[in-house]
Short mmCIF file of C-alpha atoms and ligand atoms in Angstrom, two decimals:
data_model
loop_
_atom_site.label_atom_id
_atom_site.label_comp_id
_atom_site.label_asym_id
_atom_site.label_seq_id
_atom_site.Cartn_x
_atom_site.Cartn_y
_atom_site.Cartn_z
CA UNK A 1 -0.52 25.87 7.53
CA UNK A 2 0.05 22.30 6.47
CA UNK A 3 -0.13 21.41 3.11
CA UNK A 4 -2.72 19.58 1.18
CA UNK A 5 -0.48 16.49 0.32
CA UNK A 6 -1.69 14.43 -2.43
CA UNK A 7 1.58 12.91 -2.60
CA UNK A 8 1.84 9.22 -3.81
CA UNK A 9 4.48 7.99 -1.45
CA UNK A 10 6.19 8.15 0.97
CA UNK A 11 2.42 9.74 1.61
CA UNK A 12 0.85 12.18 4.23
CA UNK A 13 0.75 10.80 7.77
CA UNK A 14 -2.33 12.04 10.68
CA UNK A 15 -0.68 15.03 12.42
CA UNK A 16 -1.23 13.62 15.52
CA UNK A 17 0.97 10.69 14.38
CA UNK A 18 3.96 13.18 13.64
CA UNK A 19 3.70 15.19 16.27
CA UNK A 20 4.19 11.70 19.19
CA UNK A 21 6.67 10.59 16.82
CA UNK A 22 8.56 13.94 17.11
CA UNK A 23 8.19 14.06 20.49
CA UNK A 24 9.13 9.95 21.01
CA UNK A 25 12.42 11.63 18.96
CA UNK A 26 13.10 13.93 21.72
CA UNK A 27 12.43 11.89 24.53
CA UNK A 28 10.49 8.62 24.46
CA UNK A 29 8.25 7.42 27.31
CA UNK A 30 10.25 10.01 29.49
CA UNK A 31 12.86 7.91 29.82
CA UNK A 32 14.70 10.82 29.04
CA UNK A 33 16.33 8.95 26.19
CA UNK A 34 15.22 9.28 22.22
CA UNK A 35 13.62 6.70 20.32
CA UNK A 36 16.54 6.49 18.48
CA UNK A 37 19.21 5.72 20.33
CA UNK A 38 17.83 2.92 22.51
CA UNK A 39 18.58 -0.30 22.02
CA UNK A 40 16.01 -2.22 20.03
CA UNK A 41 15.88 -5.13 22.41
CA UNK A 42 15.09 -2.69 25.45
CA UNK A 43 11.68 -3.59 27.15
CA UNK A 44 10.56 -0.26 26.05
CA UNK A 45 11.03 -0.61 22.14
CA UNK A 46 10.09 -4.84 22.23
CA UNK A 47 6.92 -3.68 23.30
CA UNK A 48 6.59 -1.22 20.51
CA UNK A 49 7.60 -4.22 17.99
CA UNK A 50 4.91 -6.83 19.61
CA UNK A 51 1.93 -3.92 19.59
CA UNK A 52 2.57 -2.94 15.76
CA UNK A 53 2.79 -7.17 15.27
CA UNK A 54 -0.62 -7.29 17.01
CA UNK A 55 -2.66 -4.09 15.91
CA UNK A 56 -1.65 -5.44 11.86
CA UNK A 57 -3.14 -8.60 12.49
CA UNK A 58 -6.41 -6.97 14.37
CA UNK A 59 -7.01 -4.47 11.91
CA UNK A 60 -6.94 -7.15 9.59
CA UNK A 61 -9.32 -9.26 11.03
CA UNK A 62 -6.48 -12.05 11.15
CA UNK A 63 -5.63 -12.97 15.30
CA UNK A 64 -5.54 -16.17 16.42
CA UNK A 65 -6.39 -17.62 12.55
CA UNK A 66 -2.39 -18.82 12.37
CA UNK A 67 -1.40 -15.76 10.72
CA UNK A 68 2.16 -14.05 11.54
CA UNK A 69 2.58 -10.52 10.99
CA UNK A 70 6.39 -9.82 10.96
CA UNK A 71 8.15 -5.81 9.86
CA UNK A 72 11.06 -6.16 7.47
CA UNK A 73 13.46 -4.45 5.50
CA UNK A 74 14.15 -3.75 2.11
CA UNK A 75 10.80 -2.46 1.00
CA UNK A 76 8.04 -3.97 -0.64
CA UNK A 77 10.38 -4.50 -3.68
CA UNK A 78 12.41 -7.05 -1.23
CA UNK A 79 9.04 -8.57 -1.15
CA UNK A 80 8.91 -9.81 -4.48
CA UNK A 81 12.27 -11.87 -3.85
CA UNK A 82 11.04 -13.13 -0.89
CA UNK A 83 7.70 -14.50 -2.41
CA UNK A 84 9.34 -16.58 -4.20
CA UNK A 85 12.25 -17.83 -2.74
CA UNK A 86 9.89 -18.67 0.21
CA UNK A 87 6.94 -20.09 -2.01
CA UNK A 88 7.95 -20.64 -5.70
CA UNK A 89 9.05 -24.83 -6.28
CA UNK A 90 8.26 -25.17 -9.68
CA UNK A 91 5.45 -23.16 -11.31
CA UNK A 92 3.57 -19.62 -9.74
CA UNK A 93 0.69 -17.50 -11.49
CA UNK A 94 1.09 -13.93 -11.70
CA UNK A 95 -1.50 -11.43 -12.92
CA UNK A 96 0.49 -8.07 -14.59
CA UNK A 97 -1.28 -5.07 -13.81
CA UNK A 98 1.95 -2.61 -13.95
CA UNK A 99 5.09 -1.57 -12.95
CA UNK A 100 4.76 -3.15 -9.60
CA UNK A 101 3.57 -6.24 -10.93
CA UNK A 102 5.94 -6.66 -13.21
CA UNK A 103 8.72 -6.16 -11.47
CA UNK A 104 7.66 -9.59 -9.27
CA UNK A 105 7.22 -11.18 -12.40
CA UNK A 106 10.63 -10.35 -13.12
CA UNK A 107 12.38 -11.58 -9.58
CA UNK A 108 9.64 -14.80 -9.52
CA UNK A 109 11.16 -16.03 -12.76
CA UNK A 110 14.77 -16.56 -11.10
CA UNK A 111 13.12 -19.19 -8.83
CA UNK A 112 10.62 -21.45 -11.26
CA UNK A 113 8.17 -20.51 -14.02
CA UNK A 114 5.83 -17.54 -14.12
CA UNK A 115 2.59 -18.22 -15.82
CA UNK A 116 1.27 -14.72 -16.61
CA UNK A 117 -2.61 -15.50 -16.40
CA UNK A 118 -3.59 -12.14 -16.94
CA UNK A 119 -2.49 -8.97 -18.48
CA UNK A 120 -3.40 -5.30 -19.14
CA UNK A 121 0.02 -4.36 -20.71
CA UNK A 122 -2.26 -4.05 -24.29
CA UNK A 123 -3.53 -0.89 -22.79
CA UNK A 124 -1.10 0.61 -20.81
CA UNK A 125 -2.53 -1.17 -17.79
CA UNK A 126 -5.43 1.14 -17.71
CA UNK A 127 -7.52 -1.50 -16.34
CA UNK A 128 -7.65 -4.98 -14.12
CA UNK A 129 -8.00 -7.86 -16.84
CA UNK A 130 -10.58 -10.31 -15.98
CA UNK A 131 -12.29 -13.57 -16.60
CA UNK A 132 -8.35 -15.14 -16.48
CA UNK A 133 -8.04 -18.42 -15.46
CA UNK A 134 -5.71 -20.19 -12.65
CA UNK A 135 -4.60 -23.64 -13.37
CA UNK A 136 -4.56 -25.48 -10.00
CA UNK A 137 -1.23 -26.90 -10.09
CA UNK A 138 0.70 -23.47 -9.28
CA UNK A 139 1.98 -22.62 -5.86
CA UNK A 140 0.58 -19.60 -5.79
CA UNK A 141 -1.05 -17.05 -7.15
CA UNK A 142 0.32 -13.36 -6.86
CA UNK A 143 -1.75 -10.02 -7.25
CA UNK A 144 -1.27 -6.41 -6.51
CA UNK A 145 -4.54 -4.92 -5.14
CA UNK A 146 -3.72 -1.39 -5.79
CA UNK A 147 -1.56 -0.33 -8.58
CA UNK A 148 0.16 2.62 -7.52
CA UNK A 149 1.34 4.13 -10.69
CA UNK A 150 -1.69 4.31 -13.00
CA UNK A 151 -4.54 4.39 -10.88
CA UNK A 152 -6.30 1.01 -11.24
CA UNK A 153 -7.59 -1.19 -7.99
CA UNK A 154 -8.82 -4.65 -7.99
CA UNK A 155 -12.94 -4.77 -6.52
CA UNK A 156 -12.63 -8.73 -6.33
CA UNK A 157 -9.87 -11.21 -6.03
CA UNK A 158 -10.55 -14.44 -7.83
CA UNK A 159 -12.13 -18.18 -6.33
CA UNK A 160 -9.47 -20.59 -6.47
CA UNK A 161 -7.55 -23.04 -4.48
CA UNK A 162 -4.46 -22.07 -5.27
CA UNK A 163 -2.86 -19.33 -1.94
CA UNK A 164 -3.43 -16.08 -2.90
CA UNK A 165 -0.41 -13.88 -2.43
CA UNK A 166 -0.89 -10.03 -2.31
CA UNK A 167 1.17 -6.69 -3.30
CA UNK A 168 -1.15 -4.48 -0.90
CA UNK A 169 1.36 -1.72 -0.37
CA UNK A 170 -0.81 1.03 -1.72
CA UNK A 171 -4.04 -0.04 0.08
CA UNK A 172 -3.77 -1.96 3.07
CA UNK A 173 -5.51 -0.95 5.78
CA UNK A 174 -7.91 1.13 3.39
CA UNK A 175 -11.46 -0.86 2.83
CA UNK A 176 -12.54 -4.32 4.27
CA UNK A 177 -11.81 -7.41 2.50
CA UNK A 178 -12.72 -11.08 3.32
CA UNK A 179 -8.06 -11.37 4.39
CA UNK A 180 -8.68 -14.68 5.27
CA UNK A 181 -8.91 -15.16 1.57
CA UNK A 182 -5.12 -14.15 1.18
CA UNK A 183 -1.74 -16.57 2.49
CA UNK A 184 0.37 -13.66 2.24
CA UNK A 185 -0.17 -10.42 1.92
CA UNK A 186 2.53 -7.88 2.19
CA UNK A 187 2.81 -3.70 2.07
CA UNK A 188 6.04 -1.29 2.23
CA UNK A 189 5.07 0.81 4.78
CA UNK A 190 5.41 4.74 3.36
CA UNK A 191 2.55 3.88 1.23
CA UNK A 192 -0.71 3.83 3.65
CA UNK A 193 0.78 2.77 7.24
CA UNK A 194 4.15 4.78 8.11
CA UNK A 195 7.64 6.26 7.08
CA UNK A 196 9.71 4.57 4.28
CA UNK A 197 12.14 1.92 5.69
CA UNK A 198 9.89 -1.22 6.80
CA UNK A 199 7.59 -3.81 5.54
CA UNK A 200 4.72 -5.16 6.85
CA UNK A 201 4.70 -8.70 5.80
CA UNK A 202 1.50 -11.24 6.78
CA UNK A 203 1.49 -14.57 6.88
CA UNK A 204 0.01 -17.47 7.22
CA UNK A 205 2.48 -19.82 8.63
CA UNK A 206 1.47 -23.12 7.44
CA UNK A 207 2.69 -22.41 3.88
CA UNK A 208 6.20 -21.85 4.91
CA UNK A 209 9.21 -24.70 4.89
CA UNK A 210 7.95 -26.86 1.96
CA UNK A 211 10.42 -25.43 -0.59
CA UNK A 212 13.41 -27.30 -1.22
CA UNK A 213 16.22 -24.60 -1.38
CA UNK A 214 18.26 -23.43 0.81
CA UNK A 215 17.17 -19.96 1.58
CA UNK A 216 19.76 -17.66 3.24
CA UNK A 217 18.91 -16.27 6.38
CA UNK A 218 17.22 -12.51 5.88
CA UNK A 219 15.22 -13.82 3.33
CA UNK A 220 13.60 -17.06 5.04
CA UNK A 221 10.31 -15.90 6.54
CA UNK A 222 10.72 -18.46 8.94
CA UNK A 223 13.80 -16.93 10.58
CA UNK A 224 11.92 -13.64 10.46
CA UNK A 225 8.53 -15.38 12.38
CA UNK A 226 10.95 -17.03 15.05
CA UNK A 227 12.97 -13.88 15.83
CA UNK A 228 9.72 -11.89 16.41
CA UNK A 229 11.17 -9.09 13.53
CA UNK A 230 14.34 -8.83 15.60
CA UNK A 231 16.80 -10.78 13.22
CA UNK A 232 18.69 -7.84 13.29
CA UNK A 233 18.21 -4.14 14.01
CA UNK A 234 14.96 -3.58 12.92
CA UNK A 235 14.03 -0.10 11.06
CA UNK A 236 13.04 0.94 14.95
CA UNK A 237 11.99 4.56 13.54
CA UNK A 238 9.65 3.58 10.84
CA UNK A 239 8.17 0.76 13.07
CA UNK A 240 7.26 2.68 15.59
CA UNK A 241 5.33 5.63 13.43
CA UNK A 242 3.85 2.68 11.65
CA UNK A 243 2.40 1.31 15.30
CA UNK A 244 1.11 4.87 15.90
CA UNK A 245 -0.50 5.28 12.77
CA UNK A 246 -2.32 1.89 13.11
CA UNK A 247 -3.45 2.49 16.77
CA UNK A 248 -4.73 6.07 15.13
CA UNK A 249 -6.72 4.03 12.73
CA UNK A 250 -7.97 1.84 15.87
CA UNK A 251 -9.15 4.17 17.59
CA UNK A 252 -11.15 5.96 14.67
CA UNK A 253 -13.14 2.71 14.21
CA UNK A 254 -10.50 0.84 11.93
CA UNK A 255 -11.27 -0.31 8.74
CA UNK A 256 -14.51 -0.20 8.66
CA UNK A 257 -14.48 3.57 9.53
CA UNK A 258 -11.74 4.79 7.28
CA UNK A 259 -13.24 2.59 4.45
CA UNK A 260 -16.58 4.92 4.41
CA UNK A 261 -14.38 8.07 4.07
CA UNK A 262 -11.75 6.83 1.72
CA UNK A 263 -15.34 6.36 -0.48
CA UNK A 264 -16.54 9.97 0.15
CA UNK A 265 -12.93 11.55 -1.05
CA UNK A 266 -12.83 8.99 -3.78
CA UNK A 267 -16.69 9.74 -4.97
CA UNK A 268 -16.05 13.52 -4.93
CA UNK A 269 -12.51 13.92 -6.95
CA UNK A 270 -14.34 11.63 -9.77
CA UNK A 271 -17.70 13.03 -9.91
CA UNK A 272 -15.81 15.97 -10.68
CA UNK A 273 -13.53 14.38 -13.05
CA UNK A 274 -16.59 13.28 -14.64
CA UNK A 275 -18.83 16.36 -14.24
CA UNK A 276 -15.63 19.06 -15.13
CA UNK A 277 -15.76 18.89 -18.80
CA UNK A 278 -11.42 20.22 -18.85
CA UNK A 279 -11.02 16.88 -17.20
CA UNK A 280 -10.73 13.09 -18.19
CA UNK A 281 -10.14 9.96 -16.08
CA UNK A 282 -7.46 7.78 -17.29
CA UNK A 283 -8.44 4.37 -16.65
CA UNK A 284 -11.30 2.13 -16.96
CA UNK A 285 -14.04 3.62 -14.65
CA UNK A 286 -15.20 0.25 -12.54
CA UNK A 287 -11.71 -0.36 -11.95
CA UNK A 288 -10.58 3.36 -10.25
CA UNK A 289 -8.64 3.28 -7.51
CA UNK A 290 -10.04 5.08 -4.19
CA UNK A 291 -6.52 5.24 -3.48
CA UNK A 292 -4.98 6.90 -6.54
CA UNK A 293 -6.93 8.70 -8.71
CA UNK A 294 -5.05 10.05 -12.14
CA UNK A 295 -6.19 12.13 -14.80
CA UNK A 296 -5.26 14.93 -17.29
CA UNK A 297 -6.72 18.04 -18.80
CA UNK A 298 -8.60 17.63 -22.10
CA UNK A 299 -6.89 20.76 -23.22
CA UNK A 300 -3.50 20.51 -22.52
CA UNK A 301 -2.46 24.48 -22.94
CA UNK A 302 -4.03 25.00 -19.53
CA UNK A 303 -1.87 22.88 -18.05
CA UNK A 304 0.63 26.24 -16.35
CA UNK A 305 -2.74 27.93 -15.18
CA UNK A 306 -3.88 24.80 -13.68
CA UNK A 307 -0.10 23.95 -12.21
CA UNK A 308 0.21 27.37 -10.65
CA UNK A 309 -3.23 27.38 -9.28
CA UNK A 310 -3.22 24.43 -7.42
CA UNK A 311 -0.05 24.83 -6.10
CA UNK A 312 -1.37 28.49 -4.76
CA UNK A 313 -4.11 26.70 -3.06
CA UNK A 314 -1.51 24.51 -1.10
CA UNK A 315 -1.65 21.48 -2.76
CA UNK A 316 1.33 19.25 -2.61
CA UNK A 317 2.37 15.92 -4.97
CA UNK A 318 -0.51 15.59 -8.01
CA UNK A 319 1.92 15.67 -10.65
CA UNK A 320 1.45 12.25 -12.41
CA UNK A 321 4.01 9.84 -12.66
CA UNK A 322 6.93 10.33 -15.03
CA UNK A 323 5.61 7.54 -17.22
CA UNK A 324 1.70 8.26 -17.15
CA UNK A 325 1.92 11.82 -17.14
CA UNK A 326 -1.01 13.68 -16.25
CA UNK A 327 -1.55 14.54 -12.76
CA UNK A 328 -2.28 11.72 -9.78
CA UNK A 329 -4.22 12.39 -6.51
CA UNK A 330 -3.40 10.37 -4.17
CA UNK A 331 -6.30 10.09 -1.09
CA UNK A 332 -4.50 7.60 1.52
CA UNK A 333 -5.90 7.02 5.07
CA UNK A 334 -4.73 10.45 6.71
CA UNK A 335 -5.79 12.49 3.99
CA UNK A 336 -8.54 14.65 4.86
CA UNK A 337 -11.42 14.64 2.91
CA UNK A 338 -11.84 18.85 3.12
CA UNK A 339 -8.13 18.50 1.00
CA UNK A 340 -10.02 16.92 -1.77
CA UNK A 341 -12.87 19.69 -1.67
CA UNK A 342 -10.02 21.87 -2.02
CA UNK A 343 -8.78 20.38 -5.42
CA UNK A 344 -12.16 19.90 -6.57
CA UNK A 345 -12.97 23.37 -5.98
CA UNK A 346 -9.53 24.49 -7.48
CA UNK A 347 -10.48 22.43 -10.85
CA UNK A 348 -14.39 24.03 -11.12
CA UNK A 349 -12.21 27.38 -10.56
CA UNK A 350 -10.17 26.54 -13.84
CA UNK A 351 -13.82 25.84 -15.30
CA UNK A 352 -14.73 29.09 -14.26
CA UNK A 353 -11.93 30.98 -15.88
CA UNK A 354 -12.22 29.05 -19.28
C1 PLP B 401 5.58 1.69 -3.98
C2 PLP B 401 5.17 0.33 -4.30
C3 PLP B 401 6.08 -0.75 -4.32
C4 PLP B 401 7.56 -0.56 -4.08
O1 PLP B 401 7.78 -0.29 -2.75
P1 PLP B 401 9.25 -0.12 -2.15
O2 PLP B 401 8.97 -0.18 -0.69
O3 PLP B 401 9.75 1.21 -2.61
O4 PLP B 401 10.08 -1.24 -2.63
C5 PLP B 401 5.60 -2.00 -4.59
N1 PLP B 401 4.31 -2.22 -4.84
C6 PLP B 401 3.40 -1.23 -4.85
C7 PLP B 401 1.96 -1.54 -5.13
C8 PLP B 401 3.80 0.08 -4.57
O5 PLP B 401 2.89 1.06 -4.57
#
């Protein structure tokens, strides 16, 4: 039987998704050729390329609003190069919320200042600062929705004039926002969408071309946009599980749909972590993430009984990471919600022993 896999990324993918892409593997369209070793400019995989282009920018809310949705290399740390090669001239605001965060803080400040409006760092980033303040003569403001790592998740995005720019790797596709709100938004794809390997990047193309630079060629979003993602060999595998898994979502009911159960899963784990006196939540409680929940055992010599009993049950990936500790459930899109009633009968269990 399949695990439960709570693992943070690259993350559990519907079954139905890996068994087509195994079989597309084999023999794609029965064309009696794999997916794999077709060329990537064949009518066959172009058409793959333009559907995943088009079902990210439906899912989204976004067609016909002059949005571009374009699948890169490099991962979503690429991303934070990109940003600002593409976007910074002289001055960008940055909120720090974590690792992620911080490490585009660190790339942005090779292109132009970083103003760091807002940070959490004063408590290891168990929470989303607020009440910061953007000054309006930035180029852009950049956020990460869903930090990863520790657990936190941003409920609003601020009011401002400035184009909002968005880290979404660890929740895109996983509750409805008002996207229209965002310039660019971008997510590595073995987060909430696909295998590791691409990036799906969104964007609105009437920022692009007002830097100054020169910007070499795989980095200039424009090149990307006019090529259609086929600069070069794109990451054909990872694209095309990524299209599969967003026509899955489709065909649910979309966001909208998987929004209501990411809620249930996310509702149920903390109730428990709430209820279950052997465990506490680590961050700030209005700013949990539906997407990554972490916490750790109040008394820390259970920590082998609990280890080896939820790794009996079939439970896969909720060790924390290395530098929260703890343990971290992660409750993407194709997680099941009876997976989570698994764990959260596994930790009243532990209760039950105590
Ligand atoms: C995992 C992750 C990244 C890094 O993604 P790579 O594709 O490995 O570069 C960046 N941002 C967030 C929010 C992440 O969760």
């Amino acid at each position: 039987m399949k695990k439960h896999n709570f693992s943070a990324g690259p993350c559990i993918l519907p079954q139905e998704v890996l068994q087509k892409a195994s079989e597309a593997v084999l023999n794609f369209n029965d064309d009696n050729l794999s997916l794999i070793e077709i060329s990537h400019r064949s009518k066959s995989f172009v058409k793959v390329m333009e559907k995943a282009r088009s079902l990210a920018l439906e899912l989204l809310g976004l067609e016909n609003k002059g949005y571009k949705a374009v699948f890169l290399q490099g991962g979503a740390s690429l991303e934070f190069l990109m940003v600002a090669y593409n976007l910074l001239h002289k001055k960008a605001a940055y909120l720090n919320t974590g690792t992620w965060a911080n490490n585009a803080i660190k790339e942005a400040k090779a292109f132009g200042e970083v103003l760091e409006v807002g940070s959490s760092k004063d408590n290891h980033f168990n929470y989303i600062p607020k009440g910061y303040i953007i000054p309006e003569d930035v180029d852009y403001f950049h956020c990460t929705s869903n930090n990863t790592i520790v657990g936190t998740q941003m409920k609003a995005f601020p009011e401002t004039k400035v184009s909002l720019v968005c880290d979404m790797s660890s929740d895109i596709f996983s509750r409805q926002l008002d996207f229209e709100k965002f310039d660019l938004i971008y997510a590595g794809a073995q987060k909430n969408m696909g295998p590791a390997g691409t990036t799906l990047v969104i964007i609105k193309e009437e920022i692009l071309g007002k830097v100054e630079r020169e910007i070499p060629t795989m980095l200039d979003y424009q090149v990307h946009i006019a090529k259609e993602s086929m600069a070069n060999t794109p990451s054909v595998f990872a694209v095309y599980v990524s299209m599969l898994t967003m026509q899955w979502l489709k065909d649910l009911g979309g966001i909208k749909f998987i929004e209501k159960v990411n809620n249930k899963k996310a509702a149920l784990l903390y109730a428990e972590i709430d209820r279950n006196s052997l465990f506490t939540g680590i961050v700030a409680k209005e700013d949990r993430s539906t997407m990554n929940a972490t916490f750790t055992l109040t008394d820390v010599s259970l920590k082998e009984t609990f280890d080896t009993m939820w790794s009996a049950a079939g439970i896969n990936g909720l060790n924390g990471h290395r530098s929260v500790g703890g343990y971290r459930a992660s409750m993407y899109n194709a997680l099941p919600l009876y997976s989570v009633q698994v764990l959260v009968d596994i930790m009243q269990e532990l209760e039950a022993k105590k």
